[in-house]
Amino acid sequence: MPALKRIFLLEKDTTQFLQIVSIFIPFMQLNWVDVFKKIENISEAFILVSKEYSNLVENIYDKIVEHKKEINLFIINADNIICSLKHKKTDLVILLGVECPEHGFENAIYLQDKLGDEEIKHINTFSNVYFDSTYLQYKSHSYIQNQELLVVTKNEAILRYFSRKMHVKPFYNFDIENRFDYLTRRINLAEIAKNNKTFAIIFVHETYLSLAVKIKKSLENRGRCGYLLFLRNIRYSRLVTIENIDTLVLIDCPAYDNFNIDVTLPILSPADVQYILSKKWDPKYEINKFDISVENCKEKDICIYQGAGKLILDSDFFGVEFSSKDDDDLEIYEGKSGIASEYTHE
């Protein structure tokens, strides 16, 4: 009996539906020898698929279950950059999209794109080159931070990520914002929010918990109010539900561009908050950099505390704050999902 197809969209809005169409993308392929070898001794695998590659899913899914019918194979809708922080761990991931340059996967199989002979010849004239994960077979050049970087990618988000870190040259024709314009926008936004008092500090992964706690304490030590919120995936529909807050601080993977979500509140990075509190601009601006020492704060603490460190506000924060007391369990657990009807162990 053929395996029953099981298609799940995990950790995403249920309104999103994975469109599967039969359009062929030239050159894009998997190394099937590698695929069959790696699935031989595993029981579960994820196919993580970005929207632009959704037309490849059906054929790949069928080929895998035909080779190994007993495998638990899940298709999961992914962002245009596929980051390991955004997905659960599993035995194997098959990336139909471009891997995050910051947070890769431990055991992954990648789509492979091909370059023409003339393209390779042109690339070889550069000494500093970055290939995205679909060009791994060409990865032979060093990647140096302080030199112009040729970025070989068809993914605009990857190119945007590098253009905000350093001077880049796109291999393909993209019109991107340069680092100077990007930093100008960041400093202008920080100036707008510099006198704000109530901050929701949102972090997307337990990796960033200590940074979130440090920012919260730094704000409170300077007479401002901070609340910790954990959201694995940042969406407009989630941000607009946060009430009685005048500033959002987002601690996310630097490769993601969630600072342009169109909400009425300013969305700051840790580096923006550092600028506001220190009144000094760091020309080496890195989104998640926050070097302010909590212990050395000399400004007077003007916040009022009650009980277990709760801040008394004229306008109380409406929401569920992430607890960060030292004696609390700081593990992050998966919440209930589905339609609320009846739970066990209530």
XYZ file of C-alpha atoms in Angstrom:
346
model
C 0.000 0.000 0.000
C 1.465 3.403 -0.940
C 2.369 5.762 1.878
C -0.283 8.269 2.892
C 0.802 11.797 2.141
C 0.918 13.995 5.211
C 1.382 17.685 4.615
C 1.621 19.954 7.669
C 2.316 23.666 7.886
C 3.984 23.916 11.297
C 4.560 27.085 13.364
C 2.949 29.311 10.722
C -0.368 31.100 10.378
C -3.018 28.603 9.324
C -4.297 31.042 6.698
C -1.169 30.419 4.663
C -1.490 27.537 2.228
C 1.349 25.949 0.357
C 0.662 26.327 -3.357
C 2.037 23.426 -5.378
C 2.220 23.943 -9.109
C 3.981 22.051 -11.862
C 6.424 24.670 -13.145
C 9.992 23.659 -13.848
C 12.883 25.757 -12.494
C 15.973 25.311 -14.711
C 19.074 23.800 -13.093
C 17.627 23.496 -9.572
C 18.071 19.941 -8.313
C 18.945 17.796 -5.308
C 21.803 15.340 -5.047
C 19.609 12.246 -4.916
C 22.482 9.901 -4.082
C 23.068 12.014 -0.978
C 19.341 12.153 -0.177
C 18.836 8.380 -0.318
C 21.985 7.756 1.708
C 20.982 10.142 4.483
C 17.376 8.947 4.844
C 18.439 5.316 5.122
C 18.829 5.294 8.917
C 16.410 8.011 10.023
C 12.704 7.989 10.849
C 11.775 11.654 10.351
C 12.668 14.464 7.962
C 11.423 17.971 7.187
C 11.148 19.540 3.762
C 11.489 23.264 4.490
C 10.223 25.195 1.502
C 10.304 28.885 0.642
C 7.408 30.157 -1.448
C 9.407 30.610 -4.653
C 10.421 26.922 -4.641
C 7.011 25.452 -3.790
C 6.636 24.095 -7.323
C 9.408 21.569 -6.598
C 7.755 20.022 -3.549
C 5.416 17.447 -5.043
C 8.032 15.652 -7.123
C 10.593 15.638 -4.291
C 8.068 14.374 -1.740
C 6.891 11.550 -4.011
C 10.422 10.465 -4.838
C 11.439 10.246 -1.169
C 8.396 8.262 0.032
C 8.701 5.971 -2.967
C 12.254 5.161 -1.879
C 11.399 4.836 1.831
C 7.688 4.443 2.532
C 8.006 4.263 6.331
C 9.648 7.677 6.769
C 7.724 10.448 8.532
C 8.151 13.246 6.024
C 6.743 16.697 6.736
C 6.442 19.667 4.397
C 6.859 22.950 6.270
C 6.343 26.418 4.896
C 9.471 28.538 5.466
C 10.524 32.156 5.046
C 12.596 33.453 2.136
C 15.654 32.852 4.328
C 15.505 29.486 6.089
C 16.919 29.841 9.605
C 17.480 26.977 12.050
C 16.279 29.176 14.937
C 12.790 29.209 13.422
C 12.285 25.458 13.180
C 12.252 22.415 15.405
C 15.135 19.981 15.303
C 14.719 16.756 13.383
C 16.847 13.963 11.919
C 17.261 15.631 8.529
C 16.133 18.802 6.761
C 15.831 19.240 3.010
C 16.087 22.922 2.178
C 14.049 24.114 -0.788
C 15.302 27.636 -0.414
C 18.346 29.514 0.829
C 19.935 28.755 4.200
C 20.460 31.510 6.743
C 24.093 32.746 6.727
C 23.947 33.210 10.524
C 22.247 30.023 11.722
C 22.706 26.942 9.583
C 21.400 23.400 10.053
C 23.378 20.511 11.509
C 22.176 17.893 9.041
C 20.823 19.317 5.804
C 20.520 18.652 2.093
C 20.536 21.672 -0.194
C 19.105 22.549 -3.567
C 21.889 22.936 -6.085
C 21.974 25.666 -8.704
C 24.444 25.794 -11.586
C 26.568 28.592 -12.967
C 27.673 28.895 -16.569
C 31.318 28.818 -17.606
C 31.361 32.559 -18.336
C 29.772 33.301 -14.960
C 32.400 31.228 -13.145
C 35.137 32.953 -15.124
C 33.782 36.357 -14.058
C 33.486 35.313 -10.391
C 37.094 34.132 -10.376
C 38.232 37.705 -10.994
C 37.108 38.575 -7.446
C 39.054 37.649 -4.319
C 36.210 38.080 -1.801
C 33.108 36.084 -2.699
C 30.080 34.737 -0.838
C 27.958 31.978 -2.382
C 24.543 31.253 -0.909
C 23.629 27.673 0.041
C 22.359 26.798 -3.453
C 25.908 27.278 -4.802
C 27.820 25.284 -2.190
C 29.754 23.369 -4.834
C 31.470 26.628 -5.866
C 32.464 27.743 -2.373
C 36.205 28.129 -2.862
C 36.826 31.785 -2.018
C 37.462 33.354 1.378
C 34.956 35.748 2.903
C 36.687 38.808 4.382
C 34.680 41.285 6.439
C 36.468 44.564 5.602
C 36.685 44.191 1.812
C 34.109 44.597 -0.926
C 32.155 41.350 -1.140
C 30.754 39.819 -4.304
C 27.491 38.151 -3.264
C 26.373 35.344 -5.550
C 22.689 34.878 -4.795
C 19.279 35.247 -6.404
C 17.806 35.849 -2.955
C 17.303 39.569 -2.336
C 17.020 39.086 1.442
C 20.496 37.511 1.580
C 21.919 40.399 -0.412
C 20.182 42.907 1.878
C 21.675 41.203 4.926
C 25.238 41.595 3.628
C 24.695 45.130 2.304
C 23.894 46.266 5.847
C 27.121 44.776 7.185
C 29.629 45.847 4.544
C 30.140 47.136 1.018
C 28.806 44.552 -1.421
C 28.632 43.988 -5.148
C 25.613 41.961 -6.334
C 26.406 39.251 -8.869
C 22.853 39.499 -10.186
C 21.088 42.769 -10.926
C 19.515 43.963 -7.666
C 18.842 47.518 -6.551
C 19.609 47.493 -2.827
C 19.944 49.981 -0.004
C 23.557 50.687 0.943
C 24.922 50.577 4.483
C 25.042 54.363 4.877
C 21.342 54.819 4.053
C 20.450 51.891 6.298
C 22.371 53.322 9.271
C 20.799 56.732 8.688
C 17.351 55.163 9.007
C 18.342 53.335 12.187
C 19.726 56.410 13.928
C 16.697 58.514 12.918
C 14.337 55.917 14.376
C 16.348 55.754 17.599
C 16.159 59.545 17.885
C 12.376 59.397 17.568
C 12.156 56.813 20.375
C 14.861 58.194 22.672
C 12.431 59.609 25.261
C 10.044 56.652 25.299
C 9.523 54.886 28.612
C 7.803 51.527 28.121
C 9.550 48.818 26.095
C 8.394 45.354 25.018
C 11.561 43.298 24.493
C 10.721 40.508 22.060
C 13.134 37.614 21.531
C 12.620 34.757 19.081
C 14.822 32.017 20.544
C 16.264 30.963 23.900
C 19.692 31.838 22.471
C 18.747 35.481 22.934
C 17.266 35.217 26.440
C 20.336 36.497 28.297
C 20.576 39.476 25.933
C 16.885 40.251 26.445
C 17.286 40.137 30.237
C 20.339 42.422 30.039
C 18.434 45.006 27.990
C 15.477 44.844 30.380
C 17.692 45.466 33.429
C 19.552 48.285 31.678
C 16.277 50.026 30.848
C 14.923 49.618 34.366
C 18.154 50.900 35.923
C 17.664 54.087 33.940
C 14.083 54.718 34.944
C 12.384 52.999 32.037
C 10.131 49.963 31.963
C 10.886 46.730 30.140
C 8.852 43.575 29.564
C 10.100 40.307 28.086
C 8.035 38.574 25.415
C 8.877 35.371 23.540
C 7.633 35.036 19.943
C 9.254 32.435 17.709
C 7.894 34.014 14.528
C 7.351 37.749 14.180
C 4.152 38.756 12.397
C 2.190 41.981 12.035
C -0.883 40.298 13.516
C 1.060 39.495 16.686
C 2.785 42.842 17.140
C -0.423 44.887 16.891
C -1.956 43.010 19.829
C 0.660 44.341 22.276
C -0.995 47.159 24.202
C 0.173 50.054 26.406
C 3.723 49.906 25.068
C 5.389 52.802 23.275
C 8.444 50.959 21.897
C 9.211 47.470 20.581
C 12.710 46.001 20.882
C 13.239 43.057 18.562
C 15.983 40.478 19.137
C 15.904 38.304 16.051
C 18.258 36.620 13.632
C 20.223 39.451 11.935
C 19.431 37.975 8.521
C 15.726 38.668 9.029
C 14.210 42.024 8.124
C 11.317 42.445 10.555
C 12.114 46.059 11.439
C 10.007 47.299 8.528
C 6.743 45.727 9.688
C 4.161 48.487 9.363
C 3.046 49.065 12.945
C 2.554 52.419 14.654
C 5.259 51.767 17.260
C 8.989 52.142 16.562
C 10.781 48.787 16.282
C 14.306 49.036 17.679
C 17.258 46.671 17.684
C 19.498 46.072 20.733
C 22.089 48.341 19.088
C 19.474 51.105 18.804
C 18.683 50.789 22.513
C 22.393 50.944 23.315
C 22.613 54.217 21.384
C 19.626 55.674 23.267
C 20.986 54.736 26.703
C 24.664 55.518 26.095
C 24.088 58.557 23.860
C 26.994 57.304 21.740
C 26.722 55.994 18.192
C 28.797 52.919 17.330
C 30.035 53.221 13.708
C 30.539 49.429 13.658
C 26.785 49.039 14.132
C 25.695 45.419 14.600
C 21.983 44.788 15.130
C 22.230 42.543 18.210
C 25.209 44.229 19.853
C 24.536 45.586 23.364
C 27.601 46.360 25.470
C 26.116 48.434 28.277
C 27.086 47.038 31.674
C 24.138 46.643 34.029
C 26.346 46.643 37.138
C 28.051 49.932 36.272
C 24.897 51.952 35.784
C 25.287 55.249 37.657
C 21.938 56.818 36.869
C 19.366 56.945 39.617
C 16.828 54.145 39.592
C 13.464 55.907 39.664
C 11.207 52.903 39.063
C 8.882 51.660 41.796
C 8.832 47.909 42.444
C 6.297 45.660 44.035
C 6.442 41.961 44.875
C 8.659 39.944 42.531
C 10.049 42.886 40.608
C 6.828 43.969 38.929
C 6.866 47.570 37.770
C 4.018 49.817 38.841
C 2.997 51.862 35.811
C 0.475 54.626 35.311
C -0.620 52.690 32.232
C -0.219 48.982 32.954
C 1.175 46.692 30.290
C -1.521 44.370 28.943
C -0.107 40.964 28.107
C 1.739 37.962 29.486
C 5.324 38.804 30.357
C 8.087 36.242 30.022
C 9.339 35.531 33.542
C 13.088 35.866 34.051
C 13.581 35.422 37.797
C 16.735 33.545 38.704
C 14.806 30.754 40.415
C 12.412 30.213 37.519
C 12.589 27.473 34.919
C 14.000 29.314 31.885
C 13.293 26.533 29.423
C 10.957 27.518 26.578
C 8.191 25.014 25.956
C 5.842 24.468 23.031
C 2.358 25.816 23.772
C -1.005 24.191 23.010
C -2.171 24.388 19.411
C -5.370 23.772 17.534
C -8.947 24.729 18.377
C -9.565 25.291 22.078
C -12.191 22.789 23.200
C -11.035 20.357 25.840
C -7.636 19.875 27.462
C -6.388 17.013 29.590
C -4.706 17.570 32.979
C -6.603 20.820 33.566
